[in-house]
Every structure is written in structure tokens, then in C-alpha cells.
PDB file of C-alpha atoms in Angstrom:
ATOM      1  CA  MET G   1       2.181 -10.086   2.991  1.00 38.00           C
ATOM      2  CA  THR G   2       4.016  -7.071   1.713  1.00 49.00           C
ATOM      3  CA  GLU G   3       4.547  -5.697  -1.740  1.00 52.00           C
ATOM      4  CA  GLY G   4       6.593  -2.942  -2.797  1.00 51.00           C
ATOM      5  CA  LEU G   5       7.956   0.031  -4.471  1.00 46.00           C
ATOM      6  CA  GLY G   6       7.736   3.722  -3.748  1.00 43.00           C
ATOM      7  CA  HIS G   7       9.976   6.733  -3.161  1.00 41.00           C
ATOM      8  CA  ARG G   8      12.735   4.452  -1.834  1.00 49.00           C
ATOM      9  CA  GLU G   9      11.471   0.935  -2.463  1.00 45.00           C
ATOM     10  CA  ASN G  10       8.411   1.143  -0.297  1.00 40.00           C
ATOM     11  CA  SER G  11       6.060  -1.802   0.102  1.00 35.00           C
ATOM     12  CA  HIS G  12       2.585  -3.186   0.314  1.00 35.00           C
ATOM     13  CA  ALA G  13       1.005  -5.335   3.023  1.00 32.00           C
ATOM     14  CA  LEU G  14      -2.648  -6.300   2.934  1.00 31.00           C
ATOM     15  CA  THR G  15      -4.634  -9.453   3.411  1.00 28.00           C
ATOM     16  CA  ARG G  16      -8.283 -10.363   3.831  1.00 30.00           C
ATOM     17  CA  HIS G  17     -10.975  -9.396   1.359  1.00 33.00           C
ATOM     18  CA  ARG G  18     -13.247  -6.872   3.023  1.00 35.00           C
ATOM     19  CA  LYS G  19     -15.134  -3.689   2.280  1.00 39.00           C
ATOM     20  CA  PRO G  20     -13.132  -0.473   2.867  1.00 37.00           C
ATOM     21  CA  SER G  21     -15.513   0.631   5.641  1.00 38.00           C
ATOM     22  CA  GLU G  22     -15.731  -2.723   7.424  1.00 36.00           C
ATOM     23  CA  HIS G  23     -14.557  -3.125  11.036  1.00 36.00           C
ATOM     24  CA  TYR G  24     -13.328   0.404  11.652  1.00 35.00           C
ATOM     25  CA  GLU G  25     -14.570   3.948  12.110  1.00 36.00           C
ATOM     26  CA  ILE G  26     -12.865   6.913  10.504  1.00 35.00           C
ATOM     27  CA  VAL G  27     -12.886  10.458  11.811  1.00 34.00           C
ATOM     28  CA  VAL G  28     -11.157  13.053   9.635  1.00 36.00           C
ATOM     29  CA  ILE G  29      -9.481  15.900  11.495  1.00 35.00           C
ATOM     30  CA  ASN G  30      -7.509  18.788  10.037  1.00 38.00           C
ATOM     31  CA  LEU G  31      -4.444  19.932  11.971  1.00 37.00           C
ATOM     32  CA  TRP G  32      -2.153  22.782  11.067  1.00 32.00           C
ATOM     33  CA  LEU G  33       1.469  21.695  11.264  1.00 36.00           C
ATOM     34  CA  GLY G  34       3.871  24.281   9.934  1.00 40.00           C
ATOM     35  CA  ARG G  35       3.585  24.675   6.189  1.00 39.00           C
ATOM     36  CA  LYS G  36       0.344  22.892   5.384  1.00 47.00           C
ATOM     37  CA  VAL G  37      -2.704  21.103   6.676  1.00 39.00           C
ATOM     38  CA  GLU G  38      -2.062  17.554   7.831  1.00 56.00           C
ATOM     39  CA  HIS G  39      -4.824  15.002   7.264  1.00 64.00           C
ATOM     40  CA  VAL G  40      -5.344  12.745  10.259  1.00 77.00           C
ATOM     41  CA  LYS G  41      -7.570   9.719  10.600  1.00 81.00           C
ATOM     42  CA  SER G  42      -8.438   8.086  13.875  1.00 89.00           C
ATOM     43  CA  ILE G  43      -9.235   4.415  13.292  1.00 86.00           C
ATOM     44  CA  GLN G  44     -10.631   2.065  15.886  1.00 86.00           C
ATOM     45  CA  LEU G  45      -9.906  -1.521  14.904  1.00 76.00           C
ATOM     46  CA  LYS G  46     -12.228  -4.401  15.649  1.00 70.00           C
ATOM     47  CA  ASN G  47     -10.029  -5.314  18.629  1.00 74.00           C
ATOM     48  CA  GLY G  48     -10.582  -1.827  20.053  1.00 82.00           C
ATOM     49  CA  GLN G  49      -7.068  -0.564  19.363  1.00 87.00           C
ATOM     50  CA  LEU G  50      -6.768   3.042  18.195  1.00 90.00           C
ATOM     51  CA  ILE G  51      -4.641   3.734  15.110  1.00 92.00           C
ATOM     52  CA  LEU G  52      -3.734   7.148  13.734  1.00 94.00           C
ATOM     53  CA  ILE G  53      -3.097   7.795  10.045  1.00 95.00           C
ATOM     54  CA  ARG G  54      -1.428  11.104   9.240  1.00 95.00           C
ATOM     55  CA  GLU G  55       1.150  12.765   7.038  1.00 96.00           C
ATOM     56  CA  ALA G  56       4.758  12.135   7.993  1.00 96.00           C
ATOM     57  CA  VAL G  57       6.767  14.940   9.605  1.00 95.00           C
ATOM     58  CA  LYS G  58      10.545  15.161   9.976  1.00 95.00           C
ATOM     59  CA  GLU G  59      10.334  14.113  13.629  1.00 95.00           C
ATOM     60  CA  ASP G  60       9.187  10.687  12.388  1.00 96.00           C
ATOM     61  CA  ALA G  61      12.475  10.038  10.561  1.00 97.00           C
ATOM     62  CA  GLN G  62      14.199   7.716  13.035  1.00 96.00           C
ATOM     63  CA  GLU G  63      11.036   5.771  13.811  1.00 96.00           C
ATOM     64  CA  LEU G  64      10.407   5.359  10.080  1.00 96.00           C
ATOM     65  CA  VAL G  65      13.960   4.053   9.560  1.00 95.00           C
ATOM     66  CA  ASN G  66      13.357   1.515  12.337  1.00 94.00           C
ATOM     67  CA  TYR G  67      10.126   0.501  10.625  1.00 94.00           C
ATOM     68  CA  LEU G  68      11.793   0.003   7.248  1.00 92.00           C
ATOM     69  CA  HIS G  69      14.496  -2.190   8.759  1.00 91.00           C
ATOM     70  CA  LYS G  70      11.839  -4.325  10.448  1.00 92.00           C
ATOM     71  CA  ILE G  71       9.588  -4.895   7.429  1.00 89.00           C
ATOM     72  CA  GLY G  72      12.608  -5.869   5.339  1.00 86.00           C
ATOM     73  CA  GLY G  73      12.709  -9.164   7.199  1.00 87.00           C
ATOM     74  CA  GLU G  74       8.984  -9.851   7.296  1.00 89.00           C
ATOM     75  CA  SER G  75       8.094 -10.828   3.730  1.00 85.00           C
ATOM     76  CA  ASP G  76       9.466 -11.868   0.353  1.00 85.00           C
ATOM     77  CA  PHE G  77       6.952  -9.580  -1.370  1.00 82.00           C
ATOM     78  CA  LEU G  78       9.232  -6.600  -0.762  1.00 78.00           C
ATOM     79  CA  THR G  79      11.852  -5.374  -3.212  1.00 80.00           C
ATOM     80  CA  PHE G  80      14.421  -5.461  -0.400  1.00 82.00           C
ATOM     81  CA  GLY G  81      15.276  -8.024   2.240  1.00 78.00           C
ATOM     82  CA  SER G  82      16.491  -7.908   5.810  1.00 81.00           C
ATOM     83  CA  GLY G  83      19.485  -5.597   6.200  1.00 78.00           C
ATOM     84  CA  GLU G  84      19.506  -4.552   2.526  1.00 81.00           C
ATOM     85  CA  LEU G  85      17.979  -1.090   2.868  1.00 80.00           C
ATOM     86  CA  SER G  86      20.656   1.388   3.891  1.00 84.00           C
ATOM     87  CA  ILE G  87      19.155   4.717   4.911  1.00 88.00           C
ATOM     88  CA  SER G  88      19.941   7.069   7.788  1.00 93.00           C
ATOM     89  CA  ALA G  89      17.571   9.171   9.858  1.00 95.00           C
ATOM     90  CA  ASN G  90      19.003  12.275   8.153  1.00 95.00           C
ATOM     91  CA  ASP G  91      18.309  10.768   4.739  1.00 95.00           C
ATOM     92  CA  GLU G  92      14.766   9.916   5.745  1.00 95.00           C
ATOM     93  CA  GLU G  93      14.223  13.384   7.183  1.00 95.00           C
ATOM     94  CA  SER G  94      15.185  14.881   3.814  1.00 95.00           C
ATOM     95  CA  ILE G  95      12.754  12.561   2.024  1.00 94.00           C
ATOM     96  CA  ILE G  96       9.942  13.527   4.396  1.00 96.00           C
ATOM     97  CA  GLU G  97      10.650  17.244   4.026  1.00 95.00           C
ATOM     98  CA  GLU G  98      10.740  16.925   0.236  1.00 94.00           C
ATOM     99  CA  SER G  99       7.351  15.231   0.320  1.00 94.00           C
ATOM    100  CA  ARG G 100       5.850  17.862   2.626  1.00 93.00           C
ATOM    101  CA  ASN G 101       7.194  20.751   0.557  1.00 91.00           C
ATOM    102  CA  ALA G 102       5.900  19.317  -2.720  1.00 90.00           C
ATOM    103  CA  LYS G 103       2.332  20.092  -3.727  1.00 86.00           C
ATOM    104  CA  ASN G 104       1.581  16.736  -5.322  1.00 91.00           C
ATOM    105  CA  LYS G 105       3.506  14.250  -3.189  1.00 95.00           C
ATOM    106  CA  ILE G 106       2.321  12.671   0.021  1.00 96.00           C
ATOM    107  CA  MET G 107       3.677  10.312   2.663  1.00 97.00           C
ATOM    108  CA  LEU G 108       1.148   8.821   5.073  1.00 97.00           C
ATOM    109  CA  LEU G 109       1.992   6.924   8.248  1.00 97.00           C
ATOM    110  CA  ALA G 110      -0.111   4.617  10.388  1.00 96.00           C
ATOM    111  CA  LEU G 111       0.889   4.840  14.048  1.00 95.00           C
ATOM    112  CA  VAL G 112       0.201   3.165  17.384  1.00 93.00           C
ATOM    113  CA  ASP G 113       1.553   5.087  20.391  1.00 89.00           C
ATOM    114  CA  ASN G 114       3.854   7.035  18.043  1.00 89.00           C
ATOM    115  CA  LYS G 115       5.231   3.793  16.602  1.00 94.00           C
ATOM    116  CA  VAL G 116       5.069   3.476  12.805  1.00 97.00           C
ATOM    117  CA  ILE G 117       3.141   0.360  11.789  1.00 96.00           C
ATOM    118  CA  GLY G 118       2.324   1.322   8.191  1.00 96.00           C
ATOM    119  CA  CYS G 119       3.524   3.643   5.442  1.00 96.00           C
ATOM    120  CA  LEU G 120       2.206   4.875   2.100  1.00 97.00           C
ATOM    121  CA  SER G 121       4.287   7.103  -0.158  1.00 96.00           C
ATOM    122  CA  PHE G 122       3.147   8.648  -3.447  1.00 98.00           C
ATOM    123  CA  VAL G 123       5.485  10.494  -5.826  1.00 97.00           C
ATOM    124  CA  ASN G 124       4.256  12.186  -8.998  1.00 96.00           C
ATOM    125  CA  GLY G 125       6.105  13.058 -12.183  1.00 95.00           C
ATOM    126  CA  ALA G 126       8.635  15.898 -12.032  1.00 92.00           C
ATOM    127  CA  ARG G 127       7.814  17.471 -15.404  1.00 95.00           C
ATOM    128  CA  ALA G 128       4.768  19.297 -16.716  1.00 95.00           C
ATOM    129  CA  ARG G 129       3.820  16.404 -18.983  1.00 97.00           C
ATOM    130  CA  THR G 130       4.014  13.812 -16.187  1.00 97.00           C
ATOM    131  CA  GLN G 131       3.030  15.703 -13.037  1.00 96.00           C
ATOM    132  CA  HIS G 132      -0.567  14.468 -13.323  1.00 97.00           C
ATOM    133  CA  THR G 133       0.447  10.886 -12.570  1.00 98.00           C
ATOM    134  CA  GLY G 134       2.694   9.000 -10.173  1.00 97.00           C
ATOM    135  CA  GLU G 135       3.407   5.757  -8.337  1.00 98.00           C
ATOM    136  CA  PHE G 136       2.914   4.729  -4.738  1.00 98.00           C
ATOM    137  CA  GLY G 137       4.176   2.055  -2.372  1.00 95.00           C
ATOM    138  CA  LEU G 138       2.250   0.765   0.634  1.00 95.00           C
ATOM    139  CA  SER G 139       3.252  -1.393   3.592  1.00 91.00           C
ATOM    140  CA  VAL G 140       1.932  -2.557   6.965  1.00 93.00           C
ATOM    141  CA  LEU G 141       3.752  -4.456   9.705  1.00 94.00           C
ATOM    142  CA  LYS G 142       2.940  -8.156   9.786  1.00 92.00           C
ATOM    143  CA  ASP G 143       1.399  -7.947  13.267  1.00 93.00           C
ATOM    144  CA  TYR G 144      -1.285  -5.636  11.844  1.00 92.00           C
ATOM    145  CA  TRP G 145      -2.206  -7.449   8.640  1.00 89.00           C
ATOM    146  CA  GLY G 146      -5.909  -8.013   8.105  1.00 88.00           C
ATOM    147  CA  GLN G 147      -7.036  -5.085  10.275  1.00 90.00           C
ATOM    148  CA  GLY G 148      -8.083  -2.761   7.438  1.00 89.00           C
ATOM    149  CA  ILE G 149      -5.161  -0.356   7.909  1.00 91.00           C
ATOM    150  CA  GLY G 150      -3.912  -0.651   4.335  1.00 91.00           C
ATOM    151  CA  SER G 151      -7.423  -0.153   2.987  1.00 93.00           C
ATOM    152  CA  ALA G 152      -7.842   2.999   5.066  1.00 92.00           C
ATOM    153  CA  MET G 153      -4.528   4.425   3.860  1.00 94.00           C
ATOM    154  CA  LEU G 154      -5.381   3.646   0.257  1.00 96.00           C
ATOM    155  CA  LYS G 155      -8.772   5.296   0.654  1.00 95.00           C
ATOM    156  CA  GLU G 156      -7.082   8.419   2.017  1.00 95.00           C
ATOM    157  CA  LEU G 157      -4.647   8.494  -0.912  1.00 97.00           C
ATOM    158  CA  ILE G 158      -7.506   8.375  -3.410  1.00 97.00           C
ATOM    159  CA  ARG G 159      -9.385  11.114  -1.544  1.00 95.00           C
ATOM    160  CA  TRP G 160      -6.248  13.280  -1.481  1.00 95.00           C
ATOM    161  CA  ALA G 161      -5.639  12.716  -5.207  1.00 97.00           C
ATOM    162  CA  LYS G 162      -9.189  13.754  -6.058  1.00 96.00           C
ATOM    163  CA  ASP G 163      -8.828  16.918  -3.970  1.00 94.00           C
ATOM    164  CA  SER G 164      -5.469  17.825  -5.520  1.00 93.00           C
ATOM    165  CA  ASN G 165      -6.927  18.994  -8.866  1.00 91.00           C
ATOM    166  CA  THR G 166      -3.627  17.854 -10.407  1.00 95.00           C
ATOM    167  CA  ILE G 167      -3.305  14.095  -9.925  1.00 98.00           C
ATOM    168  CA  LYS G 168      -5.286  12.255 -12.598  1.00 98.00           C
ATOM    169  CA  LYS G 169      -3.727   8.779 -12.377  1.00 98.00           C
ATOM    170  CA  LEU G 170      -2.417   6.537  -9.590  1.00 99.00           C
ATOM    171  CA  ASN G 171      -0.004   3.757 -10.568  1.00 99.00           C
ATOM    172  CA  LEU G 172       1.453   0.801  -8.692  1.00 98.00           C
ATOM    173  CA  ARG G 173       3.454  -2.360  -9.232  1.00 97.00           C
ATOM    174  CA  VAL G 174       2.604  -5.538  -7.355  1.00 96.00           C
ATOM    175  CA  ARG G 175       4.041  -9.021  -7.552  1.00 96.00           C
ATOM    176  CA  SER G 176       1.889 -11.013  -9.960  1.00 97.00           C
ATOM    177  CA  ASP G 177       1.473 -13.906  -7.507  1.00 95.00           C
ATOM    178  CA  HIS G 178       0.228 -11.638  -4.702  1.00 93.00           C
ATOM    179  CA  ALA G 179      -3.429 -12.485  -5.320  1.00 92.00           C
ATOM    180  CA  LYS G 180      -4.843 -10.882  -2.174  1.00 89.00           C
ATOM    181  CA  ALA G 181      -3.164  -7.547  -2.863  1.00 92.00           C
ATOM    182  CA  ILE G 182      -4.318  -7.552  -6.484  1.00 95.00           C
ATOM    183  CA  GLU G 183      -7.845  -8.374  -5.341  1.00 94.00           C
ATOM    184  CA  LEU G 184      -7.772  -5.423  -2.940  1.00 94.00           C
ATOM    185  CA  TYR G 185      -6.581  -2.989  -5.605  1.00 97.00           C
ATOM    186  CA  LYS G 186      -9.256  -4.170  -8.006  1.00 97.00           C
ATOM    187  CA  ARG G 187     -11.849  -3.559  -5.304  1.00 97.00           C
ATOM    188  CA  PHE G 188     -10.733   0.074  -5.214  1.00 98.00           C
ATOM    189  CA  GLY G 189     -11.041   0.342  -9.003  1.00 98.00           C
ATOM    190  CA  PHE G 190      -7.460  -0.305 -10.120  1.00 99.00           C
ATOM    191  CA  VAL G 191      -7.089  -2.211 -13.385  1.00 99.00           C
ATOM    192  CA  GLN G 192      -4.212  -4.306 -14.692  1.00 98.00           C
ATOM    193  CA  GLU G 193      -2.323  -2.502 -17.450  1.00 98.00           C
ATOM    194  CA  GLY G 194       0.686  -4.711 -18.098  1.00 98.00           C
ATOM    195  CA  MET G 195       3.330  -7.070 -16.776  1.00 98.00           C
ATOM    196  CA  ILE G 196       7.055  -6.681 -16.069  1.00 98.00           C
ATOM    197  CA  THR G 197       8.768 -10.053 -16.242  1.00 98.00           C
ATOM    198  CA  ARG G 198      11.666 -11.183 -14.035  1.00 98.00           C
ATOM    199  CA  GLU G 199      11.506  -7.968 -12.015  1.00 95.00           C
ATOM    200  CA  LEU G 200      12.430  -9.706  -8.766  1.00 93.00           C
ATOM    201  CA  MET G 201      14.743 -12.628  -8.023  1.00 95.00           C
ATOM    202  CA  ILE G 202      14.765 -14.410  -4.665  1.00 93.00           C
ATOM    203  CA  SER G 203      16.787 -17.585  -4.060  1.00 93.00           C
ATOM    204  CA  GLU G 204      17.421 -17.965  -7.800  1.00 96.00           C
ATOM    205  CA  LYS G 205      13.701 -17.769  -8.606  1.00 96.00           C
ATOM    206  CA  PHE G 206      12.234 -14.985 -10.769  1.00 98.00           C
ATOM    207  CA  TYR G 207       8.989 -13.123 -10.057  1.00 96.00           C
ATOM    208  CA  ASP G 208       6.943 -10.907 -12.369  1.00 98.00           C
ATOM    209  CA  PHE G 209       5.357  -7.601 -11.432  1.00 97.00           C
ATOM    210  CA  CYS G 210       1.836  -6.592 -12.406  1.00 98.00           C
ATOM    211  CA  CYS G 211       1.348  -2.939 -13.354  1.00 98.00           C
ATOM    212  CA  MET G 212      -1.978  -1.471 -12.229  1.00 99.00           C
ATOM    213  CA  GLY G 213      -3.547   1.968 -12.463  1.00 99.00           C
ATOM    214  CA  LEU G 214      -6.518   4.016 -11.326  1.00 99.00           C
ATOM    215  CA  CYS G 215      -7.785   7.040 -13.252  1.00 99.00           C
ATOM    216  CA  ILE G 216      -8.871   9.963 -11.057  1.00 97.00           C
ATOM    217  CA  ASP G 217     -11.766  11.877 -12.631  1.00 87.00           C
TER     218      ASP G 217
END
């Protein structure tokens, strides 16, 4: 199941109810890549597979485009369907570079053998009065649902926000009928703050979006 918004209509994909630390080990490593430190997590899933979570770099652009095209056809919880998202590798490279050059933006990728299987993108406000808050989108390929990858990426986002000394609020929008995703966000402390009606229409049916937020203190 995927849900989604973000810097270019990103998404969310998470399933089973579980504790953030359940079924995987996390090792945090700091690597210097060009302009800033990149946060990397090595995650061993319960099936023994090794997953890396790290900040996106421009060399990921084409693989990320391939990923976005694939998830577009995997779930109706996305804000875009199969073939609807038109973005080139050059466009994606610019988005990645903008995120890396900005102090209070972050794009995290989950990878297996250099293949993108998950993405989280957070963008904060552009002005002084709104730079303390922002919205994120989160997605995971269907083959990897229920493995704790989304939980690990969300945990890293919250840790990064707390360390930023600028970000004081994380916001998201999730389809109101996506009970498992809402349950997950609540488990991380997010609270429902409102509802946007008829935000999505699929096959002539309307869907509402739930607005949720987490204060970072």
C-alpha cells in the first residue's frame, strides 16, 4: 500500500503494525560525500537481506526515475498512476541537488544492490516564517512491504529533524481510508489535524486526505 505526496508527488508504502526496532538491526555510519555528511543505515531484514538507507546523490537520478515509474502502477494510494508521472533523469538530478544543497531538506533512499526500493523526501518552507516546518512523502516498492523499511526511514527523518535545530514540525497527508499507514504514523507520535475532502479521484470515486503532524521539541 502506498500513499503519497512530497517534492514531486512522492508516496507512502507501509503495512504491518510493528515496533520501529522489530525485525531489523540498524548501524549508523557517517560518510563524507562532497558537500556534506551523508547518513547511512545498514538494515538486515528478517529474511537476512541487507538494505541500505542513505541520502540521495545525483548519480541516483536515473534509478530513481525508474523507481517512480514502477510504483505508479503498484497502488491506488498514490497521487499518480501508471505512466502519469513525467520526469527525466536530468529533472530528477536537479531535484536531488537542490535537496542536498539545502540545509533543511532531505531525500532518503532505501537500496538493494544499488536499486532504489524506497524513497522519503522532506521539503520545508521557503520563507523565514515557514522554514521551521515542512511536508514529506514516503514510498516503498510493493515487494518490500511489511519489512520495516518505511519505519526505519521515518525514524531517520525524525532523528534528522531533531538534529537540525530548525525543523520544529513534520507534516504529511495520507488517504483517510489507509488505516495501516495512519496507525503507523500515530505510533510515531503523529496526530490528526484535519481532513481535505475529495482530494483524489480514481475511477469516478472521491477519496479524502487526512492531515497529520508531529511537533519536534
